[in-house]
mmCIF file of C-alpha atoms and ligand atoms in Angstrom:
data_model
loop_
_atom_site.group_PDB
_atom_site.id
_atom_site.type_symbol
_atom_site.label_atom_id
_atom_site.label_comp_id
_atom_site.label_asym_id
_atom_site.label_seq_id
_atom_site.Cartn_x
_atom_site.Cartn_y
_atom_site.Cartn_z
ATOM 1 C CA MET T 517 236.780 79.964 50.537
ATOM 2 C CA ILE T 518 234.037 81.905 52.297
ATOM 3 C CA ARG T 519 231.471 79.533 50.900
ATOM 4 C CA THR T 520 233.484 76.489 52.057
ATOM 5 C CA SER T 521 233.764 77.709 55.636
ATOM 6 C CA ARG T 522 230.076 78.654 55.752
ATOM 7 C CA VAL T 523 229.164 75.232 54.519
ATOM 8 C CA CYS T 524 231.508 73.743 57.112
ATOM 9 C CA ARG T 525 229.866 75.669 59.910
ATOM 10 C CA THR T 526 226.449 74.726 58.660
ATOM 11 C CA LEU T 527 227.351 71.085 58.422
ATOM 12 C CA ALA T 528 228.788 71.199 61.914
ATOM 13 C CA ALA T 529 225.518 72.668 63.162
ATOM 14 C CA LEU T 530 223.655 69.913 61.419
ATOM 15 C CA THR T 531 225.901 67.177 62.769
ATOM 16 C CA ALA T 532 223.827 66.513 65.863
ATOM 17 C CA LEU T 533 220.764 66.546 63.730
ATOM 18 C CA ILE T 534 221.906 64.245 60.988
ATOM 19 C CA ALA T 535 224.581 62.245 62.765
ATOM 20 C CA THR T 536 226.950 62.632 59.860
ATOM 21 C CA ALA T 537 230.666 62.954 60.429
ATOM 22 C CA VAL T 538 231.877 66.140 58.814
ATOM 23 C CA ALA T 539 235.548 67.058 58.664
ATOM 24 C CA CYS T 540 235.485 70.776 59.330
ATOM 25 C CA GLY T 541 238.304 72.860 60.690
ATOM 26 C CA LYS T 542 236.268 74.839 63.197
ATOM 27 C CA GLU T 543 234.053 74.025 66.098
ATOM 28 C CA GLY T 544 231.697 76.081 68.205
ATOM 29 C CA SER T 545 228.416 76.141 66.308
ATOM 30 C CA PRO T 546 225.396 77.045 68.407
ATOM 31 C CA PRO T 547 223.578 74.010 69.784
ATOM 32 C CA THR T 548 220.510 72.979 67.824
ATOM 33 C CA LYS T 549 217.275 73.926 69.541
ATOM 34 C CA GLY T 550 215.176 70.943 70.522
ATOM 35 C CA PRO T 551 211.742 70.730 72.111
ATOM 36 C CA ALA T 552 211.485 72.438 75.486
ATOM 37 C CA ALA T 553 211.200 69.442 77.815
ATOM 38 C CA GLY T 554 209.473 71.454 80.548
ATOM 39 C CA LYS T 555 206.724 72.471 78.142
ATOM 40 C CA LEU T 556 205.897 68.966 76.980
ATOM 41 C CA PRO T 557 202.543 67.738 78.254
ATOM 42 C CA ASN T 558 202.199 64.831 80.665
ATOM 43 C CA TYR T 559 199.856 62.332 79.125
ATOM 44 C CA GLN T 560 197.457 60.732 81.528
ATOM 45 C CA VAL T 561 197.547 56.946 81.301
ATOM 46 C CA THR T 562 194.177 55.232 80.908
ATOM 47 C CA GLN T 563 193.879 52.904 83.893
ATOM 48 C CA GLY T 564 192.542 49.395 83.334
ATOM 49 C CA PHE T 565 192.562 49.756 79.547
ATOM 50 C CA GLN T 566 191.912 46.451 77.758
ATOM 51 C CA LEU T 567 191.958 45.593 74.056
ATOM 52 C CA PRO T 568 191.924 41.789 73.899
ATOM 53 C CA SER T 569 190.739 41.764 70.270
ATOM 54 C CA SER T 570 194.072 43.296 69.178
ATOM 55 C CA ALA T 571 196.930 40.794 68.871
ATOM 56 C CA THR T 572 199.400 43.695 68.728
ATOM 57 C CA TRP T 573 198.082 45.275 71.933
ATOM 58 C CA LYS T 574 198.080 41.923 73.750
ATOM 59 C CA ARG T 575 201.727 41.306 72.857
ATOM 60 C CA ALA T 576 202.737 44.813 73.954
ATOM 61 C CA GLU T 577 200.795 44.607 77.186
ATOM 62 C CA LYS T 578 202.496 41.322 78.055
ATOM 63 C CA ARG T 579 205.975 42.725 77.438
ATOM 64 C CA GLY T 580 205.073 45.949 79.237
ATOM 65 C CA TYR T 581 205.763 48.509 76.505
ATOM 66 C CA PHE T 582 205.094 49.420 72.894
ATOM 67 C CA THR T 583 207.815 49.261 70.271
ATOM 68 C CA VAL T 584 207.201 52.190 67.951
ATOM 69 C CA GLY T 585 208.806 52.929 64.595
ATOM 70 C CA ALA T 586 209.878 56.523 64.028
ATOM 71 C CA LYS T 587 212.318 58.825 62.247
ATOM 72 C CA GLU T 588 215.464 60.093 63.932
ATOM 73 C CA ASP T 589 216.673 62.914 61.691
ATOM 74 C CA GLN T 590 213.612 65.076 61.082
ATOM 75 C CA PRO T 591 213.793 68.326 63.094
ATOM 76 C CA TYR T 592 210.778 69.049 65.316
ATOM 77 C CA LEU T 593 209.095 65.813 64.156
ATOM 78 C CA GLY T 594 211.304 62.875 65.051
ATOM 79 C CA GLU T 595 214.868 63.427 66.248
ATOM 80 C CA LYS T 596 217.212 61.206 68.190
ATOM 81 C CA ASP T 597 219.723 62.789 70.533
ATOM 82 C CA PRO T 598 222.996 61.118 69.574
ATOM 83 C CA ALA T 599 224.330 61.377 73.146
ATOM 84 C CA SER T 600 221.332 60.172 75.182
ATOM 85 C CA GLY T 601 219.561 58.163 72.500
ATOM 86 C CA ALA T 602 216.298 59.918 73.436
ATOM 87 C CA TYR T 603 213.774 60.686 70.711
ATOM 88 C CA SER T 604 211.841 63.953 70.534
ATOM 89 C CA GLY T 605 209.459 65.821 68.248
ATOM 90 C CA PHE T 606 205.809 66.009 67.312
ATOM 91 C CA ASP T 607 205.582 62.457 65.966
ATOM 92 C CA ILE T 608 207.284 61.194 69.111
ATOM 93 C CA GLU T 609 204.698 63.014 71.246
ATOM 94 C CA ILE T 610 201.888 61.486 69.200
ATOM 95 C CA ALA T 611 203.434 58.049 69.770
ATOM 96 C CA LYS T 612 203.697 58.675 73.518
ATOM 97 C CA MET T 613 200.143 59.974 73.940
ATOM 98 C CA MET T 614 198.872 56.944 72.034
ATOM 99 C CA SER T 615 200.734 54.608 74.382
ATOM 100 C CA ALA T 616 199.195 56.409 77.370
ATOM 101 C CA SER T 617 195.711 56.084 75.889
ATOM 102 C CA LEU T 618 196.293 52.369 75.345
ATOM 103 C CA GLY T 619 197.192 51.890 79.003
ATOM 104 C CA LEU T 620 201.004 51.855 78.941
ATOM 105 C CA ALA T 621 203.043 54.712 80.426
ATOM 106 C CA PRO T 622 204.466 57.012 77.718
ATOM 107 C CA GLN T 623 207.964 56.824 79.251
ATOM 108 C CA THR T 624 208.058 53.092 78.499
ATOM 109 C CA VAL T 625 207.821 53.408 74.704
ATOM 110 C CA HIS T 626 210.790 51.853 72.880
ATOM 111 C CA PHE T 627 211.509 53.760 69.687
ATOM 112 C CA ARG T 628 213.157 52.212 66.645
ATOM 113 C CA THR T 629 214.336 54.206 63.670
ATOM 114 C CA ILE T 630 212.769 52.906 60.473
ATOM 115 C CA ALA T 631 213.415 54.597 57.104
ATOM 116 C CA SER T 632 210.605 55.483 54.705
ATOM 117 C CA ALA T 633 211.253 52.514 52.429
ATOM 118 C CA ASN T 634 211.110 49.966 55.286
ATOM 119 C CA ARG T 635 207.923 50.947 57.116
ATOM 120 C CA GLU T 636 205.556 48.426 55.567
ATOM 121 C CA THR T 637 207.962 45.522 56.091
ATOM 122 C CA ALA T 638 208.599 46.533 59.711
ATOM 123 C CA LEU T 639 204.851 46.505 60.419
ATOM 124 C CA GLN T 640 204.299 43.293 58.492
ATOM 125 C CA ASN T 641 207.000 41.289 60.247
ATOM 126 C CA GLY T 642 206.165 42.502 63.756
ATOM 127 C CA GLN T 643 209.379 44.514 64.307
ATOM 128 C CA ILE T 644 207.219 47.381 65.577
ATOM 129 C CA ASP T 645 203.697 47.661 67.024
ATOM 130 C CA TYR T 646 202.876 50.933 65.359
ATOM 131 C CA TYR T 647 204.676 53.629 63.367
ATOM 132 C CA VAL T 648 204.607 57.405 63.784
ATOM 133 C CA GLY T 649 206.895 59.196 61.336
ATOM 134 C CA THR T 650 205.514 61.564 58.691
ATOM 135 C CA TYR T 651 203.717 58.572 57.167
ATOM 136 C CA THR T 652 201.274 59.535 54.418
ATOM 137 C CA ILE T 653 198.026 57.584 54.288
ATOM 138 C CA ASN T 654 197.260 56.381 50.764
ATOM 139 C CA ASP T 655 195.374 53.567 49.055
ATOM 140 C CA LEU T 656 198.462 51.769 47.831
ATOM 141 C CA ARG T 657 199.913 51.570 51.332
ATOM 142 C CA LYS T 658 196.517 50.595 52.757
ATOM 143 C CA LYS T 659 196.877 47.318 50.845
ATOM 144 C CA LEU T 660 199.930 46.556 53.017
ATOM 145 C CA VAL T 661 199.274 48.224 56.391
ATOM 146 C CA GLY T 662 196.468 49.924 58.331
ATOM 147 C CA PHE T 663 196.310 53.617 59.231
ATOM 148 C CA ALA T 664 194.792 55.430 62.185
ATOM 149 C CA GLY T 665 194.286 59.150 61.725
ATOM 150 C CA PRO T 666 195.101 61.382 59.989
ATOM 151 C CA TYR T 667 196.565 63.469 62.815
ATOM 152 C CA TYR T 668 198.262 66.156 60.683
ATOM 153 C CA MET T 669 198.062 67.439 57.097
ATOM 154 C CA ALA T 670 201.322 68.198 55.287
ATOM 155 C CA GLY T 671 202.046 68.958 51.622
ATOM 156 C CA GLN T 672 204.978 68.290 49.304
ATOM 157 C CA SER T 673 207.348 71.205 48.910
ATOM 158 C CA LEU T 674 210.899 72.108 47.873
ATOM 159 C CA LEU T 675 214.001 73.056 49.845
ATOM 160 C CA VAL T 676 216.837 74.907 48.079
ATOM 161 C CA ARG T 677 219.964 76.823 49.067
ATOM 162 C CA SER T 678 219.316 80.447 49.899
ATOM 163 C CA ASP T 679 221.452 81.507 46.903
ATOM 164 C CA GLU T 680 219.162 79.629 44.479
ATOM 165 C CA ASN T 681 216.934 81.957 42.456
ATOM 166 C CA ASP T 682 215.595 79.762 39.669
ATOM 167 C CA ILE T 683 213.575 77.125 41.492
ATOM 168 C CA HIS T 684 210.139 78.257 42.655
ATOM 169 C CA GLY T 685 208.101 75.109 42.151
ATOM 170 C CA PRO T 686 208.294 71.578 40.702
ATOM 171 C CA GLN T 687 207.907 72.948 37.161
ATOM 172 C CA ASP T 688 211.394 74.491 37.503
ATOM 173 C CA LEU T 689 213.090 71.163 38.189
ATOM 174 C CA ALA T 690 213.648 70.187 34.526
ATOM 175 C CA GLY T 691 217.355 69.429 34.113
ATOM 176 C CA ARG T 692 218.035 70.098 37.812
ATOM 177 C CA THR T 693 219.018 67.475 40.371
ATOM 178 C CA VAL T 694 216.448 66.839 43.088
ATOM 179 C CA CYS T 695 216.837 64.524 46.048
ATOM 180 C CA SER T 696 214.225 62.636 48.065
ATOM 181 C CA ALA T 697 213.952 59.544 50.252
ATOM 182 C CA ALA T 698 213.520 56.133 48.668
ATOM 183 C CA GLY T 699 210.045 54.704 49.192
ATOM 184 C CA SER T 700 208.433 58.091 49.819
ATOM 185 C CA THR T 701 205.396 59.642 48.158
ATOM 186 C CA PRO T 702 207.345 62.810 47.180
ATOM 187 C CA TYR T 703 209.889 60.651 45.333
ATOM 188 C CA GLN T 704 207.075 58.866 43.486
ATOM 189 C CA ARG T 705 205.359 62.141 42.562
ATOM 190 C CA ILE T 706 208.484 63.676 41.007
ATOM 191 C CA LYS T 707 209.161 60.476 39.123
ATOM 192 C CA ALA T 708 205.613 60.285 37.744
ATOM 193 C CA ASP T 709 204.746 63.962 37.180
ATOM 194 C CA TYR T 710 208.100 65.710 36.573
ATOM 195 C CA PRO T 711 210.142 63.227 34.523
ATOM 196 C CA LYS T 712 212.540 65.930 33.288
ATOM 197 C CA ALA T 713 213.946 66.383 36.798
ATOM 198 C CA LYS T 714 217.113 64.439 37.597
ATOM 199 C CA LEU T 715 215.894 62.480 40.591
ATOM 200 C CA VAL T 716 218.235 60.891 43.132
ATOM 201 C CA SER T 717 217.301 59.077 46.327
ATOM 202 C CA TYR T 718 218.836 58.156 49.678
ATOM 203 C CA ASP T 719 217.460 56.391 52.732
ATOM 204 C CA THR T 720 216.935 59.651 54.594
ATOM 205 C CA TYR T 721 216.232 63.312 53.922
ATOM 206 C CA SER T 722 219.158 64.416 56.090
ATOM 207 C CA VAL T 723 221.559 62.888 53.559
ATOM 208 C CA CYS T 724 219.714 64.821 50.847
ATOM 209 C CA VAL T 725 220.170 68.019 52.893
ATOM 210 C CA ASP T 726 223.893 67.257 53.247
ATOM 211 C CA ASN T 727 224.078 66.933 49.485
ATOM 212 C CA LEU T 728 222.195 70.185 49.017
ATOM 213 C CA LEU T 729 224.571 72.107 51.291
ATOM 214 C CA THR T 730 227.598 70.729 49.445
ATOM 215 C CA TYR T 731 226.190 71.535 45.981
ATOM 216 C CA GLN T 732 225.733 67.893 44.972
ATOM 217 C CA VAL T 733 222.007 68.423 44.356
ATOM 218 C CA ASP T 734 219.916 71.504 43.548
ATOM 219 C CA ALA T 735 216.836 70.795 45.657
ATOM 220 C CA VAL T 736 215.393 68.440 48.248
ATOM 221 C CA THR T 737 211.753 67.492 48.037
ATOM 222 C CA THR T 738 209.452 66.095 50.681
ATOM 223 C CA ASP T 739 206.701 67.357 52.991
ATOM 224 C CA ASP T 740 206.725 71.018 53.997
ATOM 225 C CA ALA T 741 206.642 70.056 57.700
ATOM 226 C CA ILE T 742 209.974 68.240 57.307
ATOM 227 C CA LEU T 743 211.621 70.859 55.087
ATOM 228 C CA ILE T 744 210.600 73.778 57.313
ATOM 229 C CA GLY T 745 212.440 72.036 60.140
ATOM 230 C CA TYR T 746 215.693 71.728 58.183
ATOM 231 C CA ALA T 747 215.436 75.334 57.001
ATOM 232 C CA ALA T 748 214.721 76.588 60.546
ATOM 233 C CA LYS T 749 217.959 75.008 61.789
ATOM 234 C CA VAL T 750 220.108 76.876 59.230
ATOM 235 C CA PRO T 751 218.010 79.792 57.955
ATOM 236 C CA ASP T 752 221.031 81.533 56.383
ATOM 237 C CA GLU T 753 221.735 78.571 54.152
ATOM 238 C CA LEU T 754 218.396 77.058 53.206
ATOM 239 C CA LYS T 755 214.890 78.145 52.228
ATOM 240 C CA VAL T 756 211.599 76.448 51.435
ATOM 241 C CA VAL T 757 210.175 77.760 48.143
ATOM 242 C CA GLY T 758 206.792 77.808 46.413
ATOM 243 C CA LYS T 759 203.482 76.427 47.542
ATOM 244 C CA PRO T 760 202.835 72.840 48.668
ATOM 245 C CA PHE T 761 201.841 70.763 45.630
ATOM 246 C CA SER T 762 200.216 67.710 47.238
ATOM 247 C CA GLU T 763 198.251 66.634 50.281
ATOM 248 C CA GLU T 764 200.067 64.346 52.700
ATOM 249 C CA PRO T 765 197.742 63.249 55.507
ATOM 250 C CA TYR T 766 199.873 61.745 58.288
ATOM 251 C CA GLY T 767 198.631 58.488 59.764
ATOM 252 C CA ILE T 768 199.755 56.064 62.443
ATOM 253 C CA GLY T 769 200.758 52.862 60.692
ATOM 254 C CA VAL T 770 199.524 49.603 62.248
ATOM 255 C CA PRO T 771 199.720 45.981 61.138
ATOM 256 C CA ARG T 772 197.093 45.402 58.447
ATOM 257 C CA GLY T 773 194.084 43.538 59.751
ATOM 258 C CA ASP T 774 194.438 44.771 63.338
ATOM 259 C CA SER T 775 191.350 46.971 63.062
ATOM 260 C CA ALA T 776 190.835 46.845 66.826
ATOM 261 C CA LEU T 777 194.159 48.647 67.332
ATOM 262 C CA ARG T 778 193.443 51.041 64.473
ATOM 263 C CA PHE T 779 190.045 52.079 65.855
ATOM 264 C CA ALA T 780 191.432 52.365 69.391
ATOM 265 C CA LEU T 781 194.110 54.733 68.055
ATOM 266 C CA ASP T 782 191.437 56.726 66.183
ATOM 267 C CA ASP T 783 189.533 57.078 69.473
ATOM 268 C CA ALA T 784 192.733 58.045 71.277
ATOM 269 C CA LEU T 785 193.636 60.714 68.703
ATOM 270 C CA GLU T 786 190.151 62.163 68.890
ATOM 271 C CA ALA T 787 190.294 62.310 72.692
ATOM 272 C CA ARG T 788 193.772 63.895 72.740
ATOM 273 C CA GLU T 789 192.686 66.512 70.202
ATOM 274 C CA LYS T 790 189.645 67.292 72.331
ATOM 275 C CA ASN T 791 191.455 67.552 75.681
ATOM 276 C CA GLY T 792 194.154 69.864 74.318
ATOM 277 C CA ASP T 793 197.103 67.434 74.451
ATOM 278 C CA TRP T 794 197.504 67.447 70.659
ATOM 279 C CA LYS T 795 197.789 71.236 70.557
ATOM 280 C CA LYS T 796 200.169 71.373 73.527
ATOM 281 C CA ALA T 797 202.353 68.716 71.926
ATOM 282 C CA TYR T 798 202.370 70.611 68.627
ATOM 283 C CA GLU T 799 203.298 73.900 70.279
ATOM 284 C CA ALA T 800 206.179 72.329 72.203
ATOM 285 C CA THR T 801 207.626 70.694 69.045
ATOM 286 C CA LEU T 802 206.664 71.443 65.439
ATOM 287 C CA GLY T 803 205.302 74.834 66.493
ATOM 288 C CA LEU T 804 208.880 75.881 67.343
ATOM 289 C CA SER T 805 209.572 76.090 63.603
ATOM 290 C CA GLY T 806 207.262 79.115 63.553
ATOM 291 C CA VAL T 807 204.024 77.707 62.118
ATOM 292 C CA PRO T 808 201.046 78.122 64.500
ATOM 293 C CA ALA T 809 198.976 75.065 65.407
ATOM 294 C CA PRO T 810 196.512 74.206 62.633
ATOM 295 C CA THR T 811 193.170 72.498 63.192
ATOM 296 C CA PRO T 812 193.891 68.781 62.936
ATOM 297 C CA PRO T 813 192.281 66.995 59.973
ATOM 298 C CA LYS T 814 189.175 64.864 60.444
ATOM 299 C CA ILE T 815 189.877 61.295 61.548
ATOM 300 C CA ASP T 816 189.053 58.835 58.754
ATOM 301 C CA ARG T 817 187.600 55.801 60.508
ATOM 302 C CA TYR T 818 187.547 53.740 57.323
ATOM 303 C CA GLN T 819 185.893 50.331 57.121
ATOM 304 C CA GLY T 820 187.589 47.202 55.858
ATOM 305 C CA SER T 821 190.949 45.924 56.997
HETATM 306 N N1 LIG J 628 204.895 61.770 53.935
HETATM 307 C C1 LIG J 628 205.695 61.244 52.877
HETATM 308 C C2 LIG J 628 205.678 59.739 52.874
HETATM 309 O O1 LIG J 628 205.069 59.144 53.719
HETATM 310 C C3 LIG J 628 207.109 61.769 52.912
HETATM 311 C C4 LIG J 628 207.784 61.744 54.232
HETATM 312 C C5 LIG J 628 208.446 60.425 54.552
HETATM 313 O O2 LIG J 628 209.117 59.853 53.693
HETATM 314 O O3 LIG J 628 208.308 59.991 55.698
HETATM 315 O O4 LIG J 628 206.233 59.109 52.011
#
């Protein structure tokens, strides 16, 4: 009984975060802590910016705003307020500062939620101009899309309930049920390297977290940056265990072949890291989970398309 009501309270607290209807008897959970709006930097818009060699930029400039793909259920990274529809988090700030650098006011960005498995298609069919949402740069994906960055380095990790004592790393997953998002690199890694784990997938990590809290799965796996956010929201119920067991360099996804846009975004990231905007954005968002600002990884201005 105690466990049920704790889970109920936890799920209620997570409701805003994961937009899942939960039938619990009690209300009154503390509000989830979002980024402090007053502390968010104002990104200076580059006046007279032109990028005529980018078809994506030209289209956006004509319509007057960028359409950016993002996540909506990842605490401190990309979250959508269910009441206002506003997006917030570190990835959202990166998206906004990029818009400003490319000459369009950050307030004009139109965000669209795109799940991990649908990112490449969304960029290929022009649904979005660029994508900022915990998107790992890798060679396989580079065959389908382009990447500016990286702008942050994450690593795959594991989230378990706080009463779990037997899972300390991926080697302990044999015979246990682990959940990840379809189309993600963490899903692929468990499938390839830890075949004894019972792997299940959903569109989003928040559904995995729901399943973890209700004892449907034993662990959730994805990047530490994402998992730390879920754990920080309900520290009594969840914990991140072990050491990261991969490198996940986050890039800004762009349509493949639009190297002009990709290089312009590389320049913009470099400039925003140099002028302090990157650090300020981090501290007002992801930094709230308790991890101090790291040094951003080196931008990989790769050749080819
Ligand atoms: N960074 C990993 C990936 O791009 C996991 C996070 C996500 O699914 O967005 O697949």
